[in-house]
Amino acid sequence: MHKWAYLFIAAGAALWGVISIFVQFLYSCGFTALQVVAIRAISSALLLAGYVAWRNRSLLKIAPTDIKYFIGTGLFSIVFFNWCYFTAIKETSVSVAAILLYTAPAFVTILSRILFKEWLTTRKVTALLITFLGCSFVIGLFPSTGDSVSLYGLTIGIGAGFGYALYSIFGKFALKKYHTLTVTTYTFLVAGIGILPVSHLWTSAHLFLDWKVIGYSIGLGLFPTVLAYLLYTYGLSHVESSRASITATVEPIVAACVGIILFGEMLTVWQIFGILLVIAAVASVQKPEQKREPKAFT
């Protein structure tokens, strides 16, 4: 099951990588970043709640005191990281925003050490360093080039990484008590309820008269959201949070391909090299640890 868990995580991350297809279309229709986040959360919540109610209604039962976990996954993670990520796509590009998102493994690894006492092995630390190095090449920080992203773009991209990391942390707590479907459903229910009042989505209600908008809205909720999160959350329940987060760095690779093929984005040789470094980090963390591998930090 261990190897299959990594496959589920990678598949979910690959679906996240195609999210720009839906986001860019909705932007072109006139929606704001907050409104796109609201569309994603609400459409996902409706799809999940309907499916769970049909499959097994008992999965919708939670203890009232446990809503704190879903405030964490829904508001602190989903809403915050989506707003940062979608804004970063506007400010930079699909490829750069996706790479910046993957500062997340560093946050997950540090928080997992503090909260779950997961070991910081030599391999994990090495993978994180390689990931950061790859990110620095992609955003133009190293080597220094004229293609560097703005400070705002960099900050908002790293903010997306931190918000994304929180899903693995809060999700790990929730998975100790609840089924994957329960965790994912309540995550988006809380996110949808929380984002709707501040998104002013109703001011753009006339845009939903276009069937393409409805189709892309449903697609945004289904493919890079519901299916992606179910796959990732299921995989997360079988592996360490830090390993799951680093494995999911296949997302920026898929996102970069989407940006190049569909949106005509151009990557420099250094950016391509950076992406290859991220792939190397993903490959290294999936190899089984030797029983006596020295711990980097204990």
PDB file of N, CA and C in Angstrom, residues 208-275:
ATOM      1  N   PHE A 208     -22.836  33.830 -15.135  1.00  0.00           N
ATOM      2  CA  PHE A 208     -23.214  32.411 -15.151  1.00  0.00           C
ATOM      3  C   PHE A 208     -24.319  32.109 -16.160  1.00  0.00           C
ATOM      4  N   LEU A 209     -24.759  33.118 -16.888  1.00  0.00           N
ATOM      5  CA  LEU A 209     -25.712  32.874 -17.972  1.00  0.00           C
ATOM      6  C   LEU A 209     -25.038  32.194 -19.157  1.00  0.00           C
ATOM      7  N   ASP A 210     -23.719  32.241 -19.175  1.00  0.00           N
ATOM      8  CA  ASP A 210     -22.922  31.582 -20.210  1.00  0.00           C
ATOM      9  C   ASP A 210     -22.662  30.137 -19.790  1.00  0.00           C
ATOM     10  N   TRP A 211     -23.065  29.178 -20.629  1.00  0.00           N
ATOM     11  CA  TRP A 211     -22.893  27.762 -20.299  1.00  0.00           C
ATOM     12  C   TRP A 211     -21.428  27.364 -20.161  1.00  0.00           C
ATOM     13  N   LYS A 212     -20.547  28.078 -20.870  1.00  0.00           N
ATOM     14  CA  LYS A 212     -19.121  27.780 -20.736  1.00  0.00           C
ATOM     15  C   LYS A 212     -18.629  28.096 -19.325  1.00  0.00           C
ATOM     16  N   VAL A 213     -19.136  29.189 -18.767  1.00  0.00           N
ATOM     17  CA  VAL A 213     -18.755  29.568 -17.408  1.00  0.00           C
ATOM     18  C   VAL A 213     -19.216  28.499 -16.420  1.00  0.00           C
ATOM     19  N   ILE A 214     -20.435  28.016 -16.611  1.00  0.00           N
ATOM     20  CA  ILE A 214     -20.953  26.956 -15.741  1.00  0.00           C
ATOM     21  C   ILE A 214     -20.103  25.698 -15.878  1.00  0.00           C
ATOM     22  N   GLY A 215     -19.773  25.347 -17.125  1.00  0.00           N
ATOM     23  CA  GLY A 215     -18.969  24.156 -17.373  1.00  0.00           C
ATOM     24  C   GLY A 215     -17.585  24.243 -16.744  1.00  0.00           C
ATOM     25  N   TYR A 216     -16.925  25.385 -16.904  1.00  0.00           N
ATOM     26  CA  TYR A 216     -15.596  25.560 -16.324  1.00  0.00           C
ATOM     27  C   TYR A 216     -15.666  25.632 -14.801  1.00  0.00           C
ATOM     28  N   SER A 217     -16.738  26.182 -14.262  1.00  0.00           N
ATOM     29  CA  SER A 217     -16.897  26.253 -12.808  1.00  0.00           C
ATOM     30  C   SER A 217     -17.039  24.854 -12.211  1.00  0.00           C
ATOM     31  N   ILE A 218     -17.845  24.020 -12.884  1.00  0.00           N
ATOM     32  CA  ILE A 218     -18.001  22.635 -12.428  1.00  0.00           C
ATOM     33  C   ILE A 218     -16.686  21.879 -12.599  1.00  0.00           C
ATOM     34  N   GLY A 219     -16.032  22.118 -13.728  1.00  0.00           N
ATOM     35  CA  GLY A 219     -14.747  21.464 -13.975  1.00  0.00           C
ATOM     36  C   GLY A 219     -13.712  21.846 -12.938  1.00  0.00           C
ATOM     37  N   LEU A 220     -13.693  23.124 -12.540  1.00  0.00           N
ATOM     38  CA  LEU A 220     -12.764  23.592 -11.513  1.00  0.00           C
ATOM     39  C   LEU A 220     -13.027  22.882 -10.188  1.00  0.00           C
ATOM     40  N   GLY A 221     -14.291  22.649  -9.888  1.00  0.00           N
ATOM     41  CA  GLY A 221     -14.629  21.967  -8.652  1.00  0.00           C
ATOM     42  C   GLY A 221     -14.358  20.474  -8.694  1.00  0.00           C
ATOM     43  N   LEU A 222     -14.484  19.876  -9.890  1.00  0.00           N
ATOM     44  CA  LEU A 222     -14.362  18.426 -10.007  1.00  0.00           C
ATOM     45  C   LEU A 222     -12.934  17.928 -10.173  1.00  0.00           C
ATOM     46  N   PHE A 223     -12.261  18.360 -11.248  1.00  0.00           N
ATOM     47  CA  PHE A 223     -10.972  17.750 -11.593  1.00  0.00           C
ATOM     48  C   PHE A 223      -9.788  18.183 -10.720  1.00  0.00           C
ATOM     49  N   PRO A 224      -9.426  19.490 -10.713  1.00  0.00           N
ATOM     50  CA  PRO A 224      -8.269  19.866  -9.901  1.00  0.00           C
ATOM     51  C   PRO A 224      -8.621  20.106  -8.431  1.00  0.00           C
ATOM     52  N   THR A 225      -9.839  19.726  -8.042  1.00  0.00           N
ATOM     53  CA  THR A 225     -10.235  19.965  -6.657  1.00  0.00           C
ATOM     54  C   THR A 225     -10.727  18.683  -5.995  1.00  0.00           C
ATOM     55  N   VAL A 226     -11.973  18.259  -6.291  1.00  0.00           N
ATOM     56  CA  VAL A 226     -12.536  17.095  -5.624  1.00  0.00           C
ATOM     57  C   VAL A 226     -11.690  15.850  -5.859  1.00  0.00           C
ATOM     58  N   LEU A 227     -11.458  15.493  -7.113  1.00  0.00           N
ATOM     59  CA  LEU A 227     -10.670  14.292  -7.400  1.00  0.00           C
ATOM     60  C   LEU A 227      -9.243  14.434  -6.885  1.00  0.00           C
ATOM     61  N   ALA A 228      -8.656  15.615  -7.072  1.00  0.00           N
ATOM     62  CA  ALA A 228      -7.279  15.829  -6.639  1.00  0.00           C
ATOM     63  C   ALA A 228      -7.132  15.696  -5.124  1.00  0.00           C
ATOM     64  N   TYR A 229      -8.035  16.329  -4.391  1.00  0.00           N
ATOM     65  CA  TYR A 229      -7.938  16.282  -2.934  1.00  0.00           C
ATOM     66  C   TYR A 229      -8.274  14.911  -2.363  1.00  0.00           C
ATOM     67  N   LEU A 230      -9.203  14.209  -2.969  1.00  0.00           N
ATOM     68  CA  LEU A 230      -9.505  12.847  -2.503  1.00  0.00           C
ATOM     69  C   LEU A 230      -8.285  11.940  -2.674  1.00  0.00           C
ATOM     70  N   LEU A 231      -7.638  12.042  -3.818  1.00  0.00           N
ATOM     71  CA  LEU A 231      -6.446  11.234  -4.059  1.00  0.00           C
ATOM     72  C   LEU A 231      -5.326  11.611  -3.090  1.00  0.00           C
ATOM     73  N   TYR A 232      -5.083  12.916  -2.942  1.00  0.00           N
ATOM     74  CA  TYR A 232      -4.001  13.356  -2.068  1.00  0.00           C
ATOM     75  C   TYR A 232      -4.279  13.009  -0.607  1.00  0.00           C
ATOM     76  N   THR A 233      -5.509  13.271  -0.136  1.00  0.00           N
ATOM     77  CA  THR A 233      -5.842  13.028   1.266  1.00  0.00           C
ATOM     78  C   THR A 233      -5.778  11.543   1.591  1.00  0.00           C
ATOM     79  N   TYR A 234      -6.209  10.696   0.642  1.00  0.00           N
ATOM     80  CA  TYR A 234      -6.130   9.254   0.862  1.00  0.00           C
ATOM     81  C   TYR A 234      -4.673   8.815   0.971  1.00  0.00           C
ATOM     82  N   GLY A 235      -3.837   9.326   0.088  1.00  0.00           N
ATOM     83  CA  GLY A 235      -2.416   8.995   0.157  1.00  0.00           C
ATOM     84  C   GLY A 235      -1.785   9.504   1.435  1.00  0.00           C
ATOM     85  N   LEU A 236      -2.189  10.702   1.872  1.00  0.00           N
ATOM     86  CA  LEU A 236      -1.652  11.307   3.084  1.00  0.00           C
ATOM     87  C   LEU A 236      -1.933  10.449   4.308  1.00  0.00           C
ATOM     88  N   SER A 237      -3.032   9.712   4.291  1.00  0.00           N
ATOM     89  CA  SER A 237      -3.394   8.886   5.446  1.00  0.00           C
ATOM     90  C   SER A 237      -2.474   7.679   5.603  1.00  0.00           C
ATOM     91  N   HIS A 238      -1.614   7.418   4.610  1.00  0.00           N
ATOM     92  CA  HIS A 238      -0.731   6.251   4.650  1.00  0.00           C
ATOM     93  C   HIS A 238       0.752   6.590   4.697  1.00  0.00           C
ATOM     94  N   VAL A 239       1.111   7.869   4.575  1.00  0.00           N
ATOM     95  CA  VAL A 239       2.527   8.247   4.603  1.00  0.00           C
ATOM     96  C   VAL A 239       2.712   9.483   5.470  1.00  0.00           C
ATOM     97  N   GLU A 240       3.955   9.801   5.793  1.00  0.00           N
ATOM     98  CA  GLU A 240       4.257  10.981   6.587  1.00  0.00           C
ATOM     99  C   GLU A 240       3.894  12.253   5.831  1.00  0.00           C
ATOM    100  N   SER A 241       3.481  13.281   6.563  1.00  0.00           N
ATOM    101  CA  SER A 241       3.101  14.549   5.949  1.00  0.00           C
ATOM    102  C   SER A 241       4.233  15.144   5.131  1.00  0.00           C
ATOM    103  N   SER A 242       5.455  15.096   5.677  1.00  0.00           N
ATOM    104  CA  SER A 242       6.591  15.694   4.981  1.00  0.00           C
ATOM    105  C   SER A 242       6.876  14.981   3.665  1.00  0.00           C
ATOM    106  N   ARG A 243       6.794  13.657   3.648  1.00  0.00           N
ATOM    107  CA  ARG A 243       7.035  12.897   2.423  1.00  0.00           C
ATOM    108  C   ARG A 243       5.926  13.152   1.399  1.00  0.00           C
ATOM    109  N   ALA A 244       4.677  13.213   1.876  1.00  0.00           N
ATOM    110  CA  ALA A 244       3.556  13.473   0.970  1.00  0.00           C
ATOM    111  C   ALA A 244       3.720  14.822   0.292  1.00  0.00           C
ATOM    112  N   SER A 245       4.102  15.838   1.078  1.00  0.00           N
ATOM    113  CA  SER A 245       4.237  17.179   0.538  1.00  0.00           C
ATOM    114  C   SER A 245       5.346  17.263  -0.502  1.00  0.00           C
ATOM    115  N   ILE A 246       6.467  16.618  -0.241  1.00  0.00           N
ATOM    116  CA  ILE A 246       7.571  16.659  -1.200  1.00  0.00           C
ATOM    117  C   ILE A 246       7.226  15.863  -2.454  1.00  0.00           C
ATOM    118  N   THR A 247       6.532  14.730  -2.292  1.00  0.00           N
ATOM    119  CA  THR A 247       6.117  13.933  -3.447  1.00  0.00           C
ATOM    120  C   THR A 247       5.182  14.725  -4.355  1.00  0.00           C
ATOM    121  N   ALA A 248       4.346  15.561  -3.763  1.00  0.00           N
ATOM    122  CA  ALA A 248       3.368  16.333  -4.534  1.00  0.00           C
ATOM    123  C   ALA A 248       4.005  17.432  -5.365  1.00  0.00           C
ATOM    124  N   THR A 249       5.323  17.570  -5.319  1.00  0.00           N
ATOM    125  CA  THR A 249       5.981  18.593  -6.137  1.00  0.00           C
ATOM    126  C   THR A 249       5.988  18.241  -7.623  1.00  0.00           C
ATOM    127  N   VAL A 250       5.312  17.169  -8.002  1.00  0.00           N
ATOM    128  CA  VAL A 250       5.103  16.926  -9.430  1.00  0.00           C
ATOM    129  C   VAL A 250       4.124  17.961  -9.998  1.00  0.00           C
ATOM    130  N   GLU A 251       3.360  18.627  -9.115  1.00  0.00           N
ATOM    131  CA  GLU A 251       2.393  19.626  -9.588  1.00  0.00           C
ATOM    132  C   GLU A 251       3.025  20.741 -10.410  1.00  0.00           C
ATOM    133  N   PRO A 252       4.121  21.376  -9.951  1.00  0.00           N
ATOM    134  CA  PRO A 252       4.678  22.458 -10.766  1.00  0.00           C
ATOM    135  C   PRO A 252       5.214  22.006 -12.112  1.00  0.00           C
ATOM    136  N   ILE A 253       5.589  20.735 -12.209  1.00  0.00           N
ATOM    137  CA  ILE A 253       6.053  20.214 -13.488  1.00  0.00           C
ATOM    138  C   ILE A 253       4.895  20.185 -14.478  1.00  0.00           C
ATOM    139  N   VAL A 254       3.756  19.675 -14.011  1.00  0.00           N
ATOM    140  CA  VAL A 254       2.553  19.632 -14.849  1.00  0.00           C
ATOM    141  C   VAL A 254       2.107  21.053 -15.177  1.00  0.00           C
ATOM    142  N   ALA A 255       2.135  21.935 -14.164  1.00  0.00           N
ATOM    143  CA  ALA A 255       1.714  23.321 -14.372  1.00  0.00           C
ATOM    144  C   ALA A 255       2.599  24.010 -15.405  1.00  0.00           C
ATOM    145  N   ALA A 256       3.898  23.751 -15.346  1.00  0.00           N
ATOM    146  CA  ALA A 256       4.820  24.363 -16.310  1.00  0.00           C
ATOM    147  C   ALA A 256       4.502  23.899 -17.724  1.00  0.00           C
ATOM    148  N   CYS A 257       4.199  22.613 -17.872  1.00  0.00           N
ATOM    149  CA  CYS A 257       3.855  22.072 -19.197  1.00  0.00           C
ATOM    150  C   CYS A 257       2.570  22.715 -19.717  1.00  0.00           C
ATOM    151  N   VAL A 258       1.581  22.895 -18.823  1.00  0.00           N
ATOM    152  CA  VAL A 258       0.334  23.554 -19.222  1.00  0.00           C
ATOM    153  C   VAL A 258       0.612  24.988 -19.657  1.00  0.00           C
ATOM    154  N   GLY A 259       1.443  25.690 -18.887  1.00  0.00           N
ATOM    155  CA  GLY A 259       1.774  27.070 -19.213  1.00  0.00           C
ATOM    156  C   GLY A 259       2.451  27.204 -20.562  1.00  0.00           C
ATOM    157  N   ILE A 260       3.352  26.285 -20.864  1.00  0.00           N
ATOM    158  CA  ILE A 260       4.093  26.333 -22.129  1.00  0.00           C
ATOM    159  C   ILE A 260       3.201  25.948 -23.307  1.00  0.00           C
ATOM    160  N   ILE A 261       2.467  24.846 -23.159  1.00  0.00           N
ATOM    161  CA  ILE A 261       1.687  24.302 -24.268  1.00  0.00           C
ATOM    162  C   ILE A 261       0.424  25.114 -24.556  1.00  0.00           C
ATOM    163  N   LEU A 262      -0.299  25.504 -23.510  1.00  0.00           N
ATOM    164  CA  LEU A 262      -1.593  26.164 -23.700  1.00  0.00           C
ATOM    165  C   LEU A 262      -1.537  27.691 -23.655  1.00  0.00           C
ATOM    166  N   PHE A 263      -0.603  28.235 -22.866  1.00  0.00           N
ATOM    167  CA  PHE A 263      -0.585  29.688 -22.688  1.00  0.00           C
ATOM    168  C   PHE A 263       0.648  30.350 -23.287  1.00  0.00           C
ATOM    169  N   GLY A 264       1.463  29.566 -23.984  1.00  0.00           N
ATOM    170  CA  GLY A 264       2.606  30.135 -24.692  1.00  0.00           C
ATOM    171  C   GLY A 264       3.680  30.736 -23.814  1.00  0.00           C
ATOM    172  N   GLU A 265       3.764  30.292 -22.557  1.00  0.00           N
ATOM    173  CA  GLU A 265       4.812  30.801 -21.678  1.00  0.00           C
ATOM    174  C   GLU A 265       6.176  30.246 -22.103  1.00  0.00           C
ATOM    175  N   MET A 266       7.201  31.044 -21.934  1.00  0.00           N
ATOM    176  CA  MET A 266       8.555  30.637 -22.300  1.00  0.00           C
ATOM    177  C   MET A 266       9.398  30.445 -21.045  1.00  0.00           C
ATOM    178  N   LEU A 267      10.176  29.389 -21.024  1.00  0.00           N
ATOM    179  CA  LEU A 267      11.079  29.119 -19.911  1.00  0.00           C
ATOM    180  C   LEU A 267      12.525  29.233 -20.378  1.00  0.00           C
ATOM    181  N   THR A 268      13.370  29.824 -19.518  1.00  0.00           N
ATOM    182  CA  THR A 268      14.791  29.916 -19.838  1.00  0.00           C
ATOM    183  C   THR A 268      15.467  28.578 -19.536  1.00  0.00           C
ATOM    184  N   VAL A 269      16.697  28.456 -19.966  1.00  0.00           N
ATOM    185  CA  VAL A 269      17.466  27.240 -19.683  1.00  0.00           C
ATOM    186  C   VAL A 269      17.600  27.041 -18.179  1.00  0.00           C
ATOM    187  N   TRP A 270      17.819  28.143 -17.434  1.00  0.00           N
ATOM    188  CA  TRP A 270      17.953  28.043 -15.991  1.00  0.00           C
ATOM    189  C   TRP A 270      16.659  27.597 -15.333  1.00  0.00           C
ATOM    190  N   GLN A 271      15.524  28.061 -15.842  1.00  0.00           N
ATOM    191  CA  GLN A 271      14.242  27.652 -15.283  1.00  0.00           C
ATOM    192  C   GLN A 271      13.980  26.174 -15.527  1.00  0.00           C
ATOM    193  N   ILE A 272      14.317  25.702 -16.706  1.00  0.00           N
ATOM    194  CA  ILE A 272      14.169  24.275 -17.011  1.00  0.00           C
ATOM    195  C   ILE A 272      15.055  23.448 -16.088  1.00  0.00           C
ATOM    196  N   PHE A 273      16.277  23.941 -15.852  1.00  0.00           N
ATOM    197  CA  PHE A 273      17.192  23.255 -14.941  1.00  0.00           C
ATOM    198  C   PHE A 273      16.594  23.209 -13.539  1.00  0.00           C
ATOM    199  N   GLY A 274      15.973  24.312 -13.122  1.00  0.00           N
ATOM    200  CA  GLY A 274      15.344  24.354 -11.809  1.00  0.00           C
ATOM    201  C   GLY A 274      14.221  23.347 -11.680  1.00  0.00           C
ATOM    202  N   ILE A 275      13.418  23.210 -12.728  1.00  0.00           N
ATOM    203  CA  ILE A 275      12.327  22.228 -12.718  1.00  0.00           C
ATOM    204  C   ILE A 275      12.880  20.811 -12.601  1.00  0.00           C
TER     205      ILE A 275
END
